[in-house]
CSV table of C-alpha atoms and ligand atoms in Angstrom, one decimal:
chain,number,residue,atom,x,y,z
A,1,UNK,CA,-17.8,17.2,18.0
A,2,UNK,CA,-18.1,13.7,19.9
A,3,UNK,CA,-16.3,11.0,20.4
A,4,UNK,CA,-18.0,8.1,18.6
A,5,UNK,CA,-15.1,6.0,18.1
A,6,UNK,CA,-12.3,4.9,19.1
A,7,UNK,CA,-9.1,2.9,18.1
A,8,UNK,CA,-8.3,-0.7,18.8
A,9,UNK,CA,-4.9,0.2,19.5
A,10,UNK,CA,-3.3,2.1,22.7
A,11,UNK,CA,-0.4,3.0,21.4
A,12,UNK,CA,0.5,3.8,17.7
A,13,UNK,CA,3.8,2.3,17.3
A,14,UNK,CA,3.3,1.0,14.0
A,15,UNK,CA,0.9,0.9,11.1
A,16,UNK,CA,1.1,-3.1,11.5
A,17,UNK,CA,-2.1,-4.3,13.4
A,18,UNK,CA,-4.4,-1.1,12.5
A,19,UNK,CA,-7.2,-1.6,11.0
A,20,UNK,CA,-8.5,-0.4,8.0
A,21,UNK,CA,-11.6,0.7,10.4
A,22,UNK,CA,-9.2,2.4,12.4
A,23,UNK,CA,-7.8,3.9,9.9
A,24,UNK,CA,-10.8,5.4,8.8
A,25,UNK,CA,-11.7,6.7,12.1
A,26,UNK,CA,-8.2,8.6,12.2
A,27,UNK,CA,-8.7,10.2,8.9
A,28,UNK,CA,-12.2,11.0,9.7
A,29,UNK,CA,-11.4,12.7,12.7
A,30,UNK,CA,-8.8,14.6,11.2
A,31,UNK,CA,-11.2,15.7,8.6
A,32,UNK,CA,-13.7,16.8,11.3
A,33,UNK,CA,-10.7,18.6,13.5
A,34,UNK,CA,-8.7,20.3,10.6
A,35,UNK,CA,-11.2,23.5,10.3
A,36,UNK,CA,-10.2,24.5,13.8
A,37,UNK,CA,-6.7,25.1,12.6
A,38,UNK,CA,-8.5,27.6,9.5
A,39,UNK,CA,-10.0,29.7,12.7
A,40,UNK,CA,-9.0,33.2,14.1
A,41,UNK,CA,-8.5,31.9,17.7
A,42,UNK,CA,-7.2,28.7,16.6
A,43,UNK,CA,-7.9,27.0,20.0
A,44,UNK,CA,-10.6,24.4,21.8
A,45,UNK,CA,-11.0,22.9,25.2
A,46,UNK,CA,-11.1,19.1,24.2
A,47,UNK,CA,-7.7,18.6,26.1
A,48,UNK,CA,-7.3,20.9,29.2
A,49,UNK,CA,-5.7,19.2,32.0
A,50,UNK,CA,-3.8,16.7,29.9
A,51,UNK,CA,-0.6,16.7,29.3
A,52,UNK,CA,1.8,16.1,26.2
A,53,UNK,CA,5.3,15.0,26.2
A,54,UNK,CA,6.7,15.4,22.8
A,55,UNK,CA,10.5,13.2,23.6
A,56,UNK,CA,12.9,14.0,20.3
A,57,UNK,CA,16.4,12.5,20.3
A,58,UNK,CA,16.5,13.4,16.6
A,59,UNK,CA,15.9,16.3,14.4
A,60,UNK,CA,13.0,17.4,13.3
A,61,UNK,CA,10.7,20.4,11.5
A,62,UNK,CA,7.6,19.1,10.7
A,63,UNK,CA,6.8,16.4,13.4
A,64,UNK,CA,7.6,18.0,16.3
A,65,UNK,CA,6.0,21.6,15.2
A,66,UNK,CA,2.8,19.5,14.5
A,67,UNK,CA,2.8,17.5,17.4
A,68,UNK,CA,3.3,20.5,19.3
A,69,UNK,CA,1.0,22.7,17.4
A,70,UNK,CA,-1.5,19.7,17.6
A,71,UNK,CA,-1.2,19.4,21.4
A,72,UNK,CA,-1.6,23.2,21.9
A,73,UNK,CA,-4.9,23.9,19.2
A,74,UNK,CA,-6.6,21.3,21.5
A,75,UNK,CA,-5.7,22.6,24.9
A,76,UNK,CA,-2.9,20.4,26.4
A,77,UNK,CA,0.0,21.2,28.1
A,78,UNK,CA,3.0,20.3,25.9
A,79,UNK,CA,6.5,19.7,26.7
A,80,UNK,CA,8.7,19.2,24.4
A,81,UNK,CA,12.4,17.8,25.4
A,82,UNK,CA,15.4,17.0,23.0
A,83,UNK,CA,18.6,14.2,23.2
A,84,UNK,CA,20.3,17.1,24.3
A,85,UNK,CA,18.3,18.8,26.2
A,86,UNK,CA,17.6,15.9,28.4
A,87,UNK,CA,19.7,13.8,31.4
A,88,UNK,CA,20.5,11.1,28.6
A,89,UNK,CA,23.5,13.5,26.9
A,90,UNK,CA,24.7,12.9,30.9
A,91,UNK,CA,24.7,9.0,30.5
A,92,UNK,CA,20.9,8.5,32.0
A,93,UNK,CA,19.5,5.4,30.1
A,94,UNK,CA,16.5,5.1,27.7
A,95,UNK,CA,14.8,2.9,30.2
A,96,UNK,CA,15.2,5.6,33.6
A,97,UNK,CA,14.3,8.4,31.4
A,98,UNK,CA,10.7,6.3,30.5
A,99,UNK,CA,10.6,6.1,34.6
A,100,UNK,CA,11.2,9.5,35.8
A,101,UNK,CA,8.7,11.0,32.6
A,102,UNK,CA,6.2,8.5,34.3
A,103,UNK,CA,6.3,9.4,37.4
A,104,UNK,CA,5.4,13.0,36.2
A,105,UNK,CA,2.3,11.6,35.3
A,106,UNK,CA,2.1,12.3,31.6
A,107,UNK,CA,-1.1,11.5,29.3
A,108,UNK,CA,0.6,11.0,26.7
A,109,UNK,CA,4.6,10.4,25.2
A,110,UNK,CA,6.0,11.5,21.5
A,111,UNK,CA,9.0,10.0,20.9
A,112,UNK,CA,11.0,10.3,17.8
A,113,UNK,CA,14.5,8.2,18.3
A,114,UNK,CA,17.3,7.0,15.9
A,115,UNK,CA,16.9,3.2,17.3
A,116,UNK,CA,14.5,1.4,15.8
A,117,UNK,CA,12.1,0.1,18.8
A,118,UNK,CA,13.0,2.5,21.3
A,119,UNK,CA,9.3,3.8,21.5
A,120,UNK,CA,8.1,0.2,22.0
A,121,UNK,CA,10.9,-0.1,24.7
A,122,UNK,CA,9.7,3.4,26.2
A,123,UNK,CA,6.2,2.2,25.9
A,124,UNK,CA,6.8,-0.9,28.6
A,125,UNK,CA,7.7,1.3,31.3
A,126,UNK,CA,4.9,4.0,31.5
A,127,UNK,CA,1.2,4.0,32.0
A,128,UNK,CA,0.3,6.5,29.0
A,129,UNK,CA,-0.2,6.0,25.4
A,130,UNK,CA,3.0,6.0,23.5
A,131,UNK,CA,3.0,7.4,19.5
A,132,UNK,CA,5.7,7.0,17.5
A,133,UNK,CA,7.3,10.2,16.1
A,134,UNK,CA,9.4,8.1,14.1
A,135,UNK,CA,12.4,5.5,15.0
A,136,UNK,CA,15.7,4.6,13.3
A,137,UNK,CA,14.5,3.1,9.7
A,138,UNK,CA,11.4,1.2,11.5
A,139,UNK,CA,8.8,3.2,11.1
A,140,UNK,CA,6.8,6.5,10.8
A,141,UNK,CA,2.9,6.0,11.6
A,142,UNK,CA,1.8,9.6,11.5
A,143,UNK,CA,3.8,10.2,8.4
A,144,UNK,CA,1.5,7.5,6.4
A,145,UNK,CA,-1.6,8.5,7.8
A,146,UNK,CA,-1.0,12.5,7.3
A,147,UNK,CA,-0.1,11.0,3.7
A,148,UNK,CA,-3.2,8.6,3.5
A,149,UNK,CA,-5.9,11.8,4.3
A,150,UNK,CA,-3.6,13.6,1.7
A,151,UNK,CA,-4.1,11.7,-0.9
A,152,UNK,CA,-7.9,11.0,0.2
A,153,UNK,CA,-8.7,14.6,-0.1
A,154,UNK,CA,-7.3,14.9,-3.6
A,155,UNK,CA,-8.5,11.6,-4.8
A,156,UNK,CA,-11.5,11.2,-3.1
A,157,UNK,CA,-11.0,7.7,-2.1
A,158,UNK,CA,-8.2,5.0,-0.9
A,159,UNK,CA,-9.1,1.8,-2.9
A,160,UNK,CA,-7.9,0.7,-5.8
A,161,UNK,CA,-5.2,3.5,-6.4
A,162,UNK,CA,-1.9,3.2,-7.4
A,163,UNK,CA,1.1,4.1,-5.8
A,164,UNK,CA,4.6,4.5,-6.8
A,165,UNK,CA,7.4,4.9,-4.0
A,166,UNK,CA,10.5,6.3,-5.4
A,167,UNK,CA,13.8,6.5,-3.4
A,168,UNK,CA,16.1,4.9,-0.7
A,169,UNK,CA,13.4,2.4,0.9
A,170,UNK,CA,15.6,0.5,2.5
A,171,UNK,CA,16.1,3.1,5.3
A,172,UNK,CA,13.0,4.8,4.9
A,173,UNK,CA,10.6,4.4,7.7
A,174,UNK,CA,7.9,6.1,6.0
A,175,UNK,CA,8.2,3.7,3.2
A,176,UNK,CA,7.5,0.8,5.7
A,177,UNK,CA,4.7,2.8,7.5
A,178,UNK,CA,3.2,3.4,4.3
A,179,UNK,CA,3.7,0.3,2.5
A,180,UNK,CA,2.0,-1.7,5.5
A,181,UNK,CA,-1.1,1.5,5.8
A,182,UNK,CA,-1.6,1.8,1.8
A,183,UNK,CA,-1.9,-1.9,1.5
A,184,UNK,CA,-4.3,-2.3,4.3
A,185,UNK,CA,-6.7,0.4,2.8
A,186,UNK,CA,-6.6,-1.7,-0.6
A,187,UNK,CA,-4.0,0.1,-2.2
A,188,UNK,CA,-1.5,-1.4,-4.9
A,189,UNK,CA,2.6,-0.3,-4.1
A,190,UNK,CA,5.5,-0.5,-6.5
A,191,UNK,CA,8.5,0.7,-4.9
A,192,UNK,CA,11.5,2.0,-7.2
A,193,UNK,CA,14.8,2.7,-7.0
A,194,UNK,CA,18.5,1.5,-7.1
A,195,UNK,CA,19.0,-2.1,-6.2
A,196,UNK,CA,21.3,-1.1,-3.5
A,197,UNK,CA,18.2,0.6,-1.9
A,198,UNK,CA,15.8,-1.7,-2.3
A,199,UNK,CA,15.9,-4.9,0.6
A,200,UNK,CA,15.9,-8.2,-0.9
A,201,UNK,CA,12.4,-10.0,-0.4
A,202,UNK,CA,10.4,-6.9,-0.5
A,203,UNK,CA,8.1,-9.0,-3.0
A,204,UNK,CA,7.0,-10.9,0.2
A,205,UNK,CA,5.6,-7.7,1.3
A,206,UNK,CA,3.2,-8.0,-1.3
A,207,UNK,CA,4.8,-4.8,-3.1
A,208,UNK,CA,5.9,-4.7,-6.8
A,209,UNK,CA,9.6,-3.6,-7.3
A,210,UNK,CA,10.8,-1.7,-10.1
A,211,UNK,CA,14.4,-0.5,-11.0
A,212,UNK,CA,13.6,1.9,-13.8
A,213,UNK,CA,11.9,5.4,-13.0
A,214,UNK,CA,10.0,6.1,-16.0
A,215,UNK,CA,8.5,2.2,-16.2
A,216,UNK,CA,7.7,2.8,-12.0
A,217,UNK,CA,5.7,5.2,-12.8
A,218,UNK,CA,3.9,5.2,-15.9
A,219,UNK,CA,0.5,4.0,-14.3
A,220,UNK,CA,1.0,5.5,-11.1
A,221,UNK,CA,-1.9,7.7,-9.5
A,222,UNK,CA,0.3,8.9,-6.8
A,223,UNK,CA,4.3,9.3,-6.9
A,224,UNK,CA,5.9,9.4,-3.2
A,225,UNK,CA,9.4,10.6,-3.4
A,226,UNK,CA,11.7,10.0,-0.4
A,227,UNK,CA,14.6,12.1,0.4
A,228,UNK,CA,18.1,10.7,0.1
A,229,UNK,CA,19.5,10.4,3.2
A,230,UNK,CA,22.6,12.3,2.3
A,231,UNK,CA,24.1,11.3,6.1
A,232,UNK,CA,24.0,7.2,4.3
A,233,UNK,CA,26.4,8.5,1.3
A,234,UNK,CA,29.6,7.0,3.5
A,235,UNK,CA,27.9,3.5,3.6
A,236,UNK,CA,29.1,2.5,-0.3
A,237,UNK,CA,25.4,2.0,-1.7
A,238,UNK,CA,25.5,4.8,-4.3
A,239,UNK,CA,28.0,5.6,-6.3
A,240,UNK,CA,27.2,9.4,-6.3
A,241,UNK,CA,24.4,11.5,-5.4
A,242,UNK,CA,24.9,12.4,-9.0
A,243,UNK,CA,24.6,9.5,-10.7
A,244,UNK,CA,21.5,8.9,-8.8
A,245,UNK,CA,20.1,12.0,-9.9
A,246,UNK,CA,20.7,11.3,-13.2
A,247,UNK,CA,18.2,7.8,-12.9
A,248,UNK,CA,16.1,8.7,-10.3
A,249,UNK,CA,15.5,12.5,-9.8
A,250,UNK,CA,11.6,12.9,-11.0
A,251,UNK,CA,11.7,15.8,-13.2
A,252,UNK,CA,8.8,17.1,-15.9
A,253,UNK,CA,10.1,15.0,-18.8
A,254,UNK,CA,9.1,11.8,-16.3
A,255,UNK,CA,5.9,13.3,-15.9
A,256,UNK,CA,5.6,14.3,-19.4
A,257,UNK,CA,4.7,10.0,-19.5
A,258,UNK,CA,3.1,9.5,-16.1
A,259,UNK,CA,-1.1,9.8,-15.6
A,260,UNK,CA,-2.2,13.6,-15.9
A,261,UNK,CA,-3.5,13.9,-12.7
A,262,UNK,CA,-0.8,12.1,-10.9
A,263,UNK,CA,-0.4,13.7,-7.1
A,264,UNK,CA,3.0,14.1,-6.1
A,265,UNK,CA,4.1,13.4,-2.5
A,266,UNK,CA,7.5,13.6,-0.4
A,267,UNK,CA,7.1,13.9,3.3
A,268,UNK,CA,10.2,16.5,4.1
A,269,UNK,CA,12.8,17.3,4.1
A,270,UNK,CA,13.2,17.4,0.4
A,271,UNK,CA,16.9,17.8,-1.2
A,272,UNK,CA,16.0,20.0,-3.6
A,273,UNK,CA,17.0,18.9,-7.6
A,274,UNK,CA,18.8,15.6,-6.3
A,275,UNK,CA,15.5,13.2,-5.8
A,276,UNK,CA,13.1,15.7,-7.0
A,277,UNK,CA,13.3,18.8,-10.1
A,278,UNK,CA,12.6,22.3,-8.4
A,279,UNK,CA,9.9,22.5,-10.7
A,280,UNK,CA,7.9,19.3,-10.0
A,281,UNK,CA,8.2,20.0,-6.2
A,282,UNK,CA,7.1,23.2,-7.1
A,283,UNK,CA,4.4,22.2,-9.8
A,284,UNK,CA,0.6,21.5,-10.2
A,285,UNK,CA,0.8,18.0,-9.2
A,286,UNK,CA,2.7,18.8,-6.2
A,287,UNK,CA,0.8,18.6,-3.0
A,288,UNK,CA,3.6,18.5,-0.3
A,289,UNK,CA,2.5,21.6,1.4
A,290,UNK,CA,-1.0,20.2,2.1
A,291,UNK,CA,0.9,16.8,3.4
A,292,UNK,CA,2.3,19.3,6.0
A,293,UNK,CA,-1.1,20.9,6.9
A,294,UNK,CA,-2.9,17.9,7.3
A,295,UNK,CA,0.0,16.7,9.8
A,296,UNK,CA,-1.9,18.8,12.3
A,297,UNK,CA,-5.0,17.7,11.7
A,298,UNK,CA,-3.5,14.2,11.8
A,299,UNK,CA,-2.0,14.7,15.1
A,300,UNK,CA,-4.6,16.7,16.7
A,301,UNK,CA,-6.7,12.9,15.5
A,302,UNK,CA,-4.6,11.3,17.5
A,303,UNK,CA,-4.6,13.2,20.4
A,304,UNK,CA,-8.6,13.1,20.4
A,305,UNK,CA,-8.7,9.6,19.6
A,306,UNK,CA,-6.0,7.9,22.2
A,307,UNK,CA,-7.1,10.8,25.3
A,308,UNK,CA,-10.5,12.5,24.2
A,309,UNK,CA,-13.5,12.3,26.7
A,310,UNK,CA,-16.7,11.1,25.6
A,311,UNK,CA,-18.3,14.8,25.8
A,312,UNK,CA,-15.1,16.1,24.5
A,313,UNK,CA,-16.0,19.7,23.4
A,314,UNK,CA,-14.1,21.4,20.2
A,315,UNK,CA,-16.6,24.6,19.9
B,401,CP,N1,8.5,14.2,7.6
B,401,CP,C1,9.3,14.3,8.6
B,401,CP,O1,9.4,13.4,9.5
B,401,CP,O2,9.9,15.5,8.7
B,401,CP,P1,10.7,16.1,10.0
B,401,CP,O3,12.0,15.2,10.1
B,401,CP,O4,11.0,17.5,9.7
B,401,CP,O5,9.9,15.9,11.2
């Protein structure tokens, strides 16, 4: 493969201010990139010599695997380094651990951090590409794009299709990655849930609200269900976990209404039976597994995209 493209954007801090071209080209890639993950020796030499710094201060299964996993099936050297594991748990501030990383000379810096803008903070004081891994309830760019190719693959296009997010938006930076992403590829998005998890004004974001499940998702052609972010349960905005189960858990009687060939979505971890039945997750219509799979492919885009050379080799 060649490079024939590449992004208008150094570092991918948020889905605001990428194209829909760029978008394209990342999904594209991806496409072109994922078979190298179906091989036996699941490894090319686009990225020797480079070097990776996956930074996590929070918890993580997915992103961080696939970052790593990313890094590795296209020949960079990856580092991976948590809150704890790093000077910071001895006082060392955001801003000196940017420096020292930098002056290691990294190519490029993952960083997944609690704080909303710490990756744009990070990104001011080195000289390599910054991606954000995910930060506080700002947002989560790889998330939406590993959800956009998703839903490509099973739909066969972007425009035009309906979305339906279901859940806490209010804290959910995937919700604001993808709300910003699905809109710039033409998408229409209805977010639903309990008024206490919805912000005020999200009408200005050109998104349709809805406060009853079975209405939100009647026409939708893809459901996103976000977890419930069982460590927010102190903060007074739900009653009980069960009492939003009983409104807003999608189970197969919701379905039993919704568009046949409705894809269902949740980007992990999921709470099993309290936003989502067992069976649905489960189901036919259920394609979170492949949202995990193409996080590879995603990442490995990104990689190639922000660092690849223009005779980059992936034979
Ligand atoms: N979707 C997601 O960000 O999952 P992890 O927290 O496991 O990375």
């Amino acid at each position: 493969m060649t490079q024939t493209a590449s992004l208008s954007k150094r570092n991918i801090i948020s889905m605001n201010g990428l194209k829909a071209e760029d978008i394209k080209v990342i999904l594209d890639t991806a496409v072109s990139l994922k078979e190298i993950s179906t091989r036996t020796i699941k490894k090319v030499p686009t990225l020797r010599g480079r070097t990776i710094i996956n930074l996590f201060f929070e918890p993580s299964t997915r992103t961080r695997t696939s970052f790593e996993i990313a890094g590795k099936r296209l020949s960079a050297d990856v580092i991976n380094i948590s809150g704890t594991g790093s000077s910071t748990a001895k006082g060392e501030s955001l801003i000196d651990t940017a420096r020292n990383l930098n002056a290691m000379n990294p190519d490029i810096l993952v960083v997944r951090h609690n704080c909303s803008g710490a990756p744009a903070l990070i990104s001011q004081f080195v000289d390599c590409p910054v991606i954000n891994a995910g930060d506080g309830t700002h947002e989560h760019p790889s998330q939406s794009l590993l959800d956009l190719l998703t839903i490509r693959e099973h739909k066969g296009s972007l425009e035009g299709l309906k979305v339906t997010i279901v859940g806490d938006i209010a804290h959910s930076r995937v919700a604001r990655s993808n709300i910003l992403a699905m809109q710039t590829m033409g998408m229409k998005v209805k977010v639903v849930g309990p008024p206490t998890l919805i912000p005020v004004e999200i009408e200005r974001l050109g998104v349709e609200v809805c406060y009853d499940l079975g209405q939100g998702i009647n026409d939708a052609d893809v459901i996103m269900i976000l977890r419930i972010q069982l460590e927010r349960q102190n903060q007074g905005l739900l009653s009980s976990l069960r009492e939003y189960s009983n409104y807003f858990c999608l189970t197969e009687k919701h379905l039993s209404k919704a568009k046949k060939d409705t894809l269902i979505i949740h980007p992990g971890p999921v709470n099993r039976g309290i936003e989502i039945a067992l069976d649905v997750m489960e189901g036919p219509r259920s394609v979170i597994l492949d949202q995990v799979t193409n996080g590879v492919a995603i990442r490995m885009a990104l990689f190639y995209l922000l660092l690849g050379e223009s005779d980059a080799d992936t034979n």
